[in-house]
Amino acid sequence: MKAYQWLALPALLALAACGGSTDAVRPLPAPPPPPKAIRPAPPAAIQTQRPRPHIQVLPGLEGVIGADADALTRQFGAPRLDVREGDARKLQWSGTPCVLDAYLYPPDGGGRPIATFVDARRGDGRDVDRAACVAALRKPR
């Protein structure tokens, strides 16, 4: 061995002795359990949480509010749009004077959905009188 190697040996031995005690070494705590997966509520539970629809009562909407989809189709013809979401339904008719949306929900006791609310607007989005729109779009008898 060369002289410089002999000089390094005591330094290596001194460093090896500095390992410390085993009391300072502790195992890591167990990781927390993974969070429970949040599953969405089943569709039936979501539907029962739907707020009760407000039934619109305005002059000129007689025969529309409370009518089912078949009765509305007889009055206005085939809807331009028919959207279903759960037990709710939106029907839309349009013509030159206005666009009419009817929102149908089943009654509290169950049964066929009926129109509980209607909304009317012009083609450019401005509000228009609902009763006037109903009268303008209703098919002649």
CSV table of N, CA and C in Angstrom, one decimal:
chain,number,residue,atom,x,y,z
A,1,MET,N,0.8,-1.2,0.0
A,1,MET,CA,0.0,0.0,0.0
A,1,MET,C,0.9,1.2,0.0
A,2,LYS,N,0.4,2.2,-0.6
A,2,LYS,CA,1.1,3.4,-0.7
A,2,LYS,C,0.8,4.3,0.5
A,3,ALA,N,1.6,5.3,0.8
A,3,ALA,CA,1.5,6.0,2.0
A,3,ALA,C,0.2,6.8,2.1
A,4,TYR,N,-0.2,7.4,1.0
A,4,TYR,CA,-1.4,8.2,1.0
A,4,TYR,C,-2.7,7.3,1.3
A,5,GLN,N,-2.6,6.0,0.9
A,5,GLN,CA,-3.7,5.1,1.2
A,5,GLN,C,-3.8,4.8,2.7
A,6,TRP,N,-2.6,4.7,3.4
A,6,TRP,CA,-2.6,4.5,4.8
A,6,TRP,C,-3.2,5.7,5.5
A,7,LEU,N,-3.0,6.9,5.0
A,7,LEU,CA,-3.5,8.1,5.7
A,7,LEU,C,-5.0,8.1,5.6
A,8,ALA,N,-5.6,7.6,4.5
A,8,ALA,CA,-7.0,7.7,4.3
A,8,ALA,C,-7.8,6.6,5.1
A,9,LEU,N,-7.1,5.6,5.5
A,9,LEU,CA,-7.7,4.5,6.3
A,9,LEU,C,-8.3,5.0,7.6
A,10,PRO,N,-7.5,5.7,8.5
A,10,PRO,CA,-8.1,6.2,9.7
A,10,PRO,C,-9.3,7.1,9.5
A,11,ALA,N,-9.3,7.9,8.4
A,11,ALA,CA,-10.5,8.8,8.2
A,11,ALA,C,-11.7,8.0,7.8
A,12,LEU,N,-11.6,6.9,7.1
A,12,LEU,CA,-12.7,6.0,6.7
A,12,LEU,C,-13.2,5.3,7.9
A,13,LEU,N,-12.3,4.9,8.8
A,13,LEU,CA,-12.8,4.2,10.0
A,13,LEU,C,-13.5,5.1,10.9
A,14,ALA,N,-13.1,6.4,11.0
A,14,ALA,CA,-13.8,7.4,11.8
A,14,ALA,C,-15.2,7.7,11.3
A,15,LEU,N,-15.3,7.8,10.0
A,15,LEU,CA,-16.6,8.0,9.4
A,15,LEU,C,-17.6,6.8,9.6
A,16,ALA,N,-17.0,5.6,9.5
A,16,ALA,CA,-17.8,4.4,9.7
A,16,ALA,C,-18.4,4.4,11.1
A,17,ALA,N,-17.7,4.9,12.1
A,17,ALA,CA,-18.1,4.8,13.5
A,17,ALA,C,-19.2,5.9,13.7
A,18,CYS,N,-19.5,6.8,12.8
A,18,CYS,CA,-20.5,7.8,13.0
A,18,CYS,C,-21.9,7.4,12.6
A,19,GLY,N,-22.1,6.2,12.5
A,19,GLY,CA,-23.4,5.7,12.0
A,19,GLY,C,-24.6,6.1,12.9
A,20,GLY,N,-24.3,6.4,14.2
A,20,GLY,CA,-25.4,6.7,15.1
A,20,GLY,C,-26.1,5.5,15.7
A,21,SER,N,-27.0,5.7,16.6
A,21,SER,CA,-27.6,4.6,17.2
A,21,SER,C,-28.9,4.1,16.4
A,22,THR,N,-29.3,2.9,16.7
A,22,THR,CA,-30.5,2.4,16.0
A,22,THR,C,-31.8,3.0,16.6
A,23,ASP,N,-31.7,3.6,17.8
A,23,ASP,CA,-32.8,4.2,18.4
A,23,ASP,C,-33.4,5.3,17.6
A,24,ALA,N,-32.6,6.0,16.8
A,24,ALA,CA,-33.0,7.1,16.0
A,24,ALA,C,-33.8,6.7,14.7
A,25,VAL,N,-33.6,5.4,14.4
A,25,VAL,CA,-34.2,4.9,13.2
A,25,VAL,C,-35.6,4.3,13.5
A,26,ARG,N,-36.7,4.9,13.0
A,26,ARG,CA,-38.0,4.4,13.3
A,26,ARG,C,-38.7,4.1,11.9
A,27,PRO,N,-39.5,3.1,11.9
A,27,PRO,CA,-40.2,2.8,10.7
A,27,PRO,C,-41.2,4.0,10.4
A,28,LEU,N,-41.4,4.2,9.1
A,28,LEU,CA,-42.4,5.2,8.6
A,28,LEU,C,-43.8,4.8,9.1
A,29,PRO,N,-44.6,5.8,9.4
A,29,PRO,CA,-46.0,5.4,9.8
A,29,PRO,C,-46.7,4.9,8.5
A,30,ALA,N,-47.7,4.1,8.8
A,30,ALA,CA,-48.5,3.5,7.7
A,30,ALA,C,-49.2,4.6,6.9
A,31,PRO,N,-49.3,4.6,5.6
A,31,PRO,CA,-50.0,5.6,4.9
A,31,PRO,C,-51.5,5.6,5.2
A,32,PRO,N,-52.1,6.7,5.2
A,32,PRO,CA,-53.6,6.7,5.4
A,32,PRO,C,-54.3,5.9,4.3
A,33,PRO,N,-55.5,5.3,4.7
A,33,PRO,CA,-56.2,4.6,3.7
A,33,PRO,C,-56.6,5.5,2.6
A,34,PRO,N,-56.8,5.0,1.4
A,34,PRO,CA,-57.2,5.8,0.2
A,34,PRO,C,-58.6,6.3,0.5
A,35,PRO,N,-59.0,7.5,0.0
A,35,PRO,CA,-60.3,8.0,0.3
A,35,PRO,C,-61.3,7.1,-0.4
A,36,LYS,N,-62.5,7.0,0.2
A,36,LYS,CA,-63.5,6.2,-0.4
A,36,LYS,C,-64.0,6.9,-1.6
A,37,ALA,N,-64.3,6.0,-2.6
A,37,ALA,CA,-64.8,6.5,-3.9
A,37,ALA,C,-66.2,7.1,-3.7
A,38,ILE,N,-66.4,8.3,-4.3
A,38,ILE,CA,-67.8,8.9,-4.2
A,38,ILE,C,-68.5,8.4,-5.4
A,39,ARG,N,-69.5,7.7,-5.2
A,39,ARG,CA,-70.3,7.2,-6.3
A,39,ARG,C,-71.6,8.1,-6.4
A,40,PRO,N,-72.0,8.3,-7.6
A,40,PRO,CA,-73.2,9.2,-7.8
A,40,PRO,C,-74.4,8.4,-7.4
A,41,ALA,N,-75.4,9.2,-6.9
A,41,ALA,CA,-76.6,8.6,-6.5
A,41,ALA,C,-77.3,7.9,-7.7
A,42,PRO,N,-78.0,6.8,-7.4
A,42,PRO,CA,-78.7,6.2,-8.5
A,42,PRO,C,-79.8,7.1,-9.1
A,43,PRO,N,-80.1,7.0,-10.4
A,43,PRO,CA,-81.1,7.9,-11.0
A,43,PRO,C,-82.4,8.0,-10.3
A,44,ALA,N,-82.9,7.0,-9.7
A,44,ALA,CA,-84.2,7.1,-8.9
A,44,ALA,C,-84.1,8.1,-7.8
A,45,ALA,N,-82.9,8.0,-7.1
A,45,ALA,CA,-82.7,9.0,-6.0
A,45,ALA,C,-82.6,10.4,-6.5
A,46,ILE,N,-82.0,10.6,-7.6
A,46,ILE,CA,-81.9,12.0,-8.2
A,46,ILE,C,-83.3,12.5,-8.5
A,47,GLN,N,-84.1,11.6,-9.2
A,47,GLN,CA,-85.4,12.1,-9.6
A,47,GLN,C,-86.3,12.4,-8.4
A,48,THR,N,-86.2,11.7,-7.3
A,48,THR,CA,-87.0,12.0,-6.2
A,48,THR,C,-86.6,13.3,-5.5
A,49,GLN,N,-85.4,13.8,-5.7
A,49,GLN,CA,-84.9,15.0,-5.1
A,49,GLN,C,-85.3,16.2,-5.9
A,50,ARG,N,-85.9,16.0,-7.1
A,50,ARG,CA,-86.3,17.2,-8.0
A,50,ARG,C,-87.3,18.0,-7.3
A,51,PRO,N,-87.1,19.3,-7.3
A,51,PRO,CA,-88.1,20.1,-6.6
A,51,PRO,C,-89.5,20.0,-7.4
A,52,ARG,N,-90.5,20.2,-6.6
A,52,ARG,CA,-91.9,20.2,-7.2
A,52,ARG,C,-92.0,21.3,-8.2
A,53,PRO,N,-92.4,21.1,-9.5
A,53,PRO,CA,-92.5,22.2,-10.4
A,53,PRO,C,-93.7,23.1,-10.1
A,54,HIS,N,-93.4,24.4,-10.3
A,54,HIS,CA,-94.4,25.4,-10.1
A,54,HIS,C,-95.4,25.4,-11.3
A,55,ILE,N,-96.6,25.4,-11.1
A,55,ILE,CA,-97.6,25.4,-12.2
A,55,ILE,C,-98.0,26.8,-12.5
A,56,GLN,N,-97.7,27.2,-13.7
A,56,GLN,CA,-97.9,28.5,-14.2
A,56,GLN,C,-99.4,28.8,-14.4
A,57,VAL,N,-99.9,29.8,-13.9
A,57,VAL,CA,-101.4,30.2,-14.1
A,57,VAL,C,-101.4,31.6,-14.6
A,58,LEU,N,-101.7,31.7,-15.9
A,58,LEU,CA,-101.8,33.0,-16.6
A,58,LEU,C,-102.9,33.0,-17.6
A,59,PRO,N,-103.6,34.1,-17.7
A,59,PRO,CA,-104.7,34.2,-18.7
A,59,PRO,C,-104.2,33.9,-20.1
A,60,GLY,N,-105.0,33.2,-20.9
A,60,GLY,CA,-104.6,32.9,-22.2
A,60,GLY,C,-103.8,31.6,-22.4
A,61,LEU,N,-103.5,31.0,-21.3
A,61,LEU,CA,-102.8,29.7,-21.4
A,61,LEU,C,-103.7,28.5,-21.1
A,62,GLU,N,-105.0,28.7,-21.0
A,62,GLU,CA,-105.9,27.7,-20.7
A,62,GLU,C,-105.8,26.7,-21.9
A,63,GLY,N,-105.8,25.4,-21.6
A,63,GLY,CA,-105.7,24.4,-22.6
A,63,GLY,C,-104.3,24.0,-22.9
A,64,VAL,N,-103.3,24.8,-22.5
A,64,VAL,CA,-101.9,24.5,-22.6
A,64,VAL,C,-101.4,24.0,-21.3
A,65,ILE,N,-101.5,24.8,-20.3
A,65,ILE,CA,-101.1,24.4,-18.9
A,65,ILE,C,-102.0,23.3,-18.5
A,66,GLY,N,-101.4,22.1,-18.1
A,66,GLY,CA,-102.2,21.0,-17.7
A,66,GLY,C,-102.4,20.0,-18.8
A,67,ALA,N,-102.0,20.3,-20.1
A,67,ALA,CA,-102.1,19.4,-21.2
A,67,ALA,C,-100.9,18.5,-21.3
A,68,ASP,N,-101.1,17.3,-21.8
A,68,ASP,CA,-100.0,16.3,-22.0
A,68,ASP,C,-99.5,16.6,-23.4
A,69,ALA,N,-98.4,15.8,-23.7
A,69,ALA,CA,-97.7,16.0,-25.0
A,69,ALA,C,-98.7,15.8,-26.2
A,70,ASP,N,-99.6,14.8,-26.1
A,70,ASP,CA,-100.5,14.5,-27.2
A,70,ASP,C,-101.4,15.7,-27.4
A,71,ALA,N,-102.0,16.2,-26.3
A,71,ALA,CA,-102.9,17.4,-26.5
A,71,ALA,C,-102.2,18.6,-27.1
A,72,LEU,N,-100.9,18.8,-26.6
A,72,LEU,CA,-100.2,19.9,-27.2
A,72,LEU,C,-99.9,19.7,-28.7
A,73,THR,N,-99.6,18.5,-29.1
A,73,THR,CA,-99.3,18.2,-30.5
A,73,THR,C,-100.6,18.4,-31.3
A,74,ARG,N,-101.7,18.1,-30.8
A,74,ARG,CA,-103.0,18.4,-31.5
A,74,ARG,C,-103.2,19.9,-31.7
A,75,GLN,N,-102.8,20.7,-30.7
A,75,GLN,CA,-103.0,22.1,-30.7
A,75,GLN,C,-102.0,22.8,-31.6
A,76,PHE,N,-100.7,22.4,-31.6
A,76,PHE,CA,-99.6,23.2,-32.3
A,76,PHE,C,-99.0,22.4,-33.4
A,77,GLY,N,-99.3,21.1,-33.6
A,77,GLY,CA,-98.6,20.3,-34.6
A,77,GLY,C,-97.4,19.6,-33.9
A,78,ALA,N,-96.6,18.9,-34.8
A,78,ALA,CA,-95.5,18.2,-34.3
A,78,ALA,C,-94.4,19.2,-33.7
A,79,PRO,N,-93.9,19.0,-32.5
A,79,PRO,CA,-92.9,19.9,-32.0
A,79,PRO,C,-91.6,19.9,-32.8
A,80,ARG,N,-91.0,21.1,-32.9
A,80,ARG,CA,-89.7,21.2,-33.6
A,80,ARG,C,-88.6,20.6,-32.7
A,81,LEU,N,-88.8,20.5,-31.4
A,81,LEU,CA,-87.8,20.0,-30.5
A,81,LEU,C,-88.5,19.2,-29.4
A,82,ASP,N,-87.9,18.1,-29.1
A,82,ASP,CA,-88.5,17.2,-28.0
A,82,ASP,C,-87.3,16.7,-27.2
A,83,VAL,N,-87.1,17.3,-26.0
A,83,VAL,CA,-86.0,17.0,-25.1
A,83,VAL,C,-86.5,16.3,-23.9
A,84,ARG,N,-85.9,15.2,-23.5
A,84,ARG,CA,-86.3,14.4,-22.3
A,84,ARG,C,-85.1,14.4,-21.4
A,85,GLU,N,-85.3,14.7,-20.1
A,85,GLU,CA,-84.3,14.5,-19.1
A,85,GLU,C,-84.9,14.0,-17.8
A,86,GLY,N,-84.6,12.7,-17.6
A,86,GLY,CA,-85.3,12.0,-16.5
A,86,GLY,C,-86.8,11.9,-16.8
A,87,ASP,N,-87.6,12.4,-15.8
A,87,ASP,CA,-89.0,12.3,-16.1
A,87,ASP,C,-89.6,13.7,-16.6
A,88,ALA,N,-88.7,14.6,-16.8
A,88,ALA,CA,-89.1,15.9,-17.4
A,88,ALA,C,-89.0,15.9,-18.9
A,89,ARG,N,-89.7,16.8,-19.5
A,89,ARG,CA,-89.7,16.9,-21.0
A,89,ARG,C,-89.9,18.4,-21.4
A,90,LYS,N,-89.2,18.8,-22.5
A,90,LYS,CA,-89.4,20.1,-23.0
A,90,LYS,C,-89.8,19.9,-24.5
A,91,LEU,N,-90.9,20.6,-24.9
A,91,LEU,CA,-91.3,20.6,-26.3
A,91,LEU,C,-91.2,22.0,-26.8
A,92,GLN,N,-90.8,22.2,-28.0
A,92,GLN,CA,-90.7,23.5,-28.6
A,92,GLN,C,-91.4,23.6,-30.0
A,93,TRP,N,-92.1,24.7,-30.2
A,93,TRP,CA,-92.7,25.0,-31.5
A,93,TRP,C,-92.2,26.4,-31.9
A,94,SER,N,-92.0,26.5,-33.2
A,94,SER,CA,-91.6,27.9,-33.6
A,94,SER,C,-92.3,28.2,-34.9
A,95,GLY,N,-92.5,29.5,-35.1
A,95,GLY,CA,-93.1,30.1,-36.2
A,95,GLY,C,-92.6,31.5,-36.4
A,96,THR,N,-93.1,32.2,-37.4
A,96,THR,CA,-92.6,33.5,-37.7
A,96,THR,C,-92.8,34.5,-36.5
A,97,PRO,N,-93.9,34.4,-35.8
A,97,PRO,CA,-94.1,35.4,-34.7
A,97,PRO,C,-93.3,35.1,-33.4
A,98,CYS,N,-93.0,33.8,-33.2
A,98,CYS,CA,-92.4,33.5,-31.9
A,98,CYS,C,-91.9,32.0,-31.8
A,99,VAL,N,-91.2,31.7,-30.7
A,99,VAL,CA,-90.8,30.4,-30.3
A,99,VAL,C,-91.5,30.1,-29.0
A,100,LEU,N,-92.1,28.9,-28.9
A,100,LEU,CA,-92.8,28.5,-27.7
A,100,LEU,C,-92.2,27.3,-27.1
A,101,ASP,N,-91.8,27.3,-25.8
A,101,ASP,CA,-91.3,26.2,-25.1
A,101,ASP,C,-92.3,25.8,-24.0
A,102,ALA,N,-92.6,24.5,-24.0
A,102,ALA,CA,-93.5,24.0,-22.9
A,102,ALA,C,-92.7,22.9,-22.1
A,103,TYR,N,-92.8,23.1,-20.8
A,103,TYR,CA,-92.1,22.2,-19.9
A,103,TYR,C,-93.1,21.3,-19.2
A,104,LEU,N,-92.9,20.0,-19.4
A,104,LEU,CA,-93.8,19.0,-18.9
A,104,LEU,C,-93.2,18.2,-17.7
A,105,TYR,N,-93.9,18.0,-16.7
A,105,TYR,CA,-93.5,17.2,-15.5
A,105,TYR,C,-94.6,16.3,-15.1
A,106,PRO,N,-94.4,15.1,-14.5
A,106,PRO,CA,-95.4,14.2,-14.1
A,106,PRO,C,-96.1,14.8,-12.9
A,107,PRO,N,-97.4,14.6,-12.7
A,107,PRO,CA,-98.1,15.1,-11.5
A,107,PRO,C,-97.6,14.5,-10.3
A,108,ASP,N,-97.9,15.0,-9.1
A,108,ASP,CA,-97.4,14.5,-7.8
A,108,ASP,C,-97.7,13.0,-7.6
A,109,GLY,N,-98.9,12.6,-8.0
A,109,GLY,CA,-99.3,11.2,-7.8
A,109,GLY,C,-98.8,10.3,-8.9
A,110,GLY,N,-98.0,10.8,-9.8
A,110,GLY,CA,-97.5,10.0,-11.0
A,110,GLY,C,-98.4,10.2,-12.2
A,111,GLY,N,-98.0,9.5,-13.2
A,111,GLY,CA,-98.8,9.6,-14.4
A,111,GLY,C,-98.1,10.3,-15.6
A,112,ARG,N,-98.8,10.6,-16.6
A,112,ARG,CA,-98.2,11.2,-17.8
A,112,ARG,C,-97.8,12.6,-17.5
A,113,PRO,N,-96.6,13.1,-18.0
A,113,PRO,CA,-96.2,14.4,-17.7
A,113,PRO,C,-97.2,15.4,-18.4
A,114,ILE,N,-97.4,16.5,-17.7
A,114,ILE,CA,-98.2,17.6,-18.2
A,114,ILE,C,-97.5,18.9,-18.2
A,115,ALA,N,-97.9,19.8,-19.1
A,115,ALA,CA,-97.3,21.2,-19.1
A,115,ALA,C,-97.6,21.9,-17.9
A,116,THR,N,-96.5,22.3,-17.2
A,116,THR,CA,-96.6,23.1,-16.0
A,116,THR,C,-96.1,24.6,-16.2
A,117,PHE,N,-95.4,24.8,-17.3
A,117,PHE,CA,-94.8,26.1,-17.5
A,117,PHE,C,-94.6,26.3,-19.0
A,118,VAL,N,-94.8,27.5,-19.5
A,118,VAL,CA,-94.5,27.8,-20.9
A,118,VAL,C,-93.7,29.1,-21.0
A,119,ASP,N,-92.8,29.2,-21.9
A,119,ASP,CA,-92.0,30.4,-22.1
A,119,ASP,C,-92.1,30.7,-23.6
A,120,ALA,N,-92.1,32.0,-23.9
A,120,ALA,CA,-92.2,32.5,-25.3
A,120,ALA,C,-91.2,33.6,-25.6
A,121,ARG,N,-90.6,33.6,-26.8
A,121,ARG,CA,-89.7,34.6,-27.2
A,121,ARG,C,-89.7,34.8,-28.7
A,122,ARG,N,-89.1,35.9,-29.1
A,122,ARG,CA,-89.0,36.1,-30.6
A,122,ARG,C,-87.8,35.3,-31.1
A,123,GLY,N,-87.6,35.3,-32.3
A,123,GLY,CA,-86.5,34.6,-32.9
A,123,GLY,C,-85.1,35.2,-32.5
A,124,ASP,N,-85.1,36.5,-32.2
A,124,ASP,CA,-83.9,37.1,-31.7
A,124,ASP,C,-83.7,37.0,-30.2
A,125,GLY,N,-84.5,36.3,-29.5
A,125,GLY,CA,-84.4,36.0,-28.1
A,125,GLY,C,-85.1,37.0,-27.2
A,126,ARG,N,-85.7,38.1,-27.7
A,126,ARG,CA,-86.5,39.0,-26.8
A,126,ARG,C,-87.8,38.3,-26.4
A,127,ASP,N,-88.2,38.6,-25.1
A,127,ASP,CA,-89.4,38.0,-24.6
A,127,ASP,C,-90.6,38.5,-25.4
A,128,VAL,N,-91.6,37.7,-25.4
A,128,VAL,CA,-92.9,38.0,-26.1
A,128,VAL,C,-94.0,37.5,-25.2
A,129,ASP,N,-95.1,38.1,-25.2
A,129,ASP,CA,-96.3,37.6,-24.4
A,129,ASP,C,-96.6,36.2,-24.7
A,130,ARG,N,-96.7,35.4,-23.6
A,130,ARG,CA,-96.9,33.9,-23.8
A,130,ARG,C,-98.2,33.6,-24.4
A,131,ALA,N,-99.3,34.3,-23.9
A,131,ALA,CA,-100.6,34.1,-24.4
A,131,ALA,C,-100.7,34.4,-25.9
A,132,ALA,N,-100.1,35.5,-26.3
A,132,ALA,CA,-100.1,35.9,-27.7
A,132,ALA,C,-99.3,34.9,-28.6
A,133,CYS,N,-98.2,34.4,-28.1
A,133,CYS,CA,-97.5,33.4,-28.8
A,133,CYS,C,-98.3,32.1,-29.0
A,134,VAL,N,-99.0,31.7,-27.9
A,134,VAL,CA,-99.9,30.5,-27.9
A,134,VAL,C,-100.9,30.7,-29.0
A,135,ALA,N,-101.6,31.9,-29.0
A,135,ALA,CA,-102.6,32.1,-30.0
A,135,ALA,C,-102.1,32.2,-31.4
A,136,ALA,N,-100.9,32.7,-31.6
A,136,ALA,CA,-100.3,32.8,-32.9
A,136,ALA,C,-99.9,31.4,-33.5
A,137,LEU,N,-99.4,30.5,-32.6
A,137,LEU,CA,-98.9,29.2,-33.1
A,137,LEU,C,-100.0,28.1,-33.1
A,138,ARG,N,-101.1,28.4,-32.4
A,138,ARG,CA,-102.1,27.3,-32.3
A,138,ARG,C,-102.7,27.1,-33.7
A,139,LYS,N,-102.9,25.8,-34.1
A,139,LYS,CA,-103.4,25.5,-35.4
A,139,LYS,C,-104.9,25.8,-35.4
A,140,PRO,N,-105.5,26.3,-36.5
A,140,PRO,CA,-106.9,26.5,-36.6
A,140,PRO,C,-107.7,25.2,-36.5
A,141,ARG,N,-108.8,25.2,-35.8
A,141,ARG,CA,-109.6,24.0,-35.7
A,141,ARG,C,-110.6,23.8,-36.8
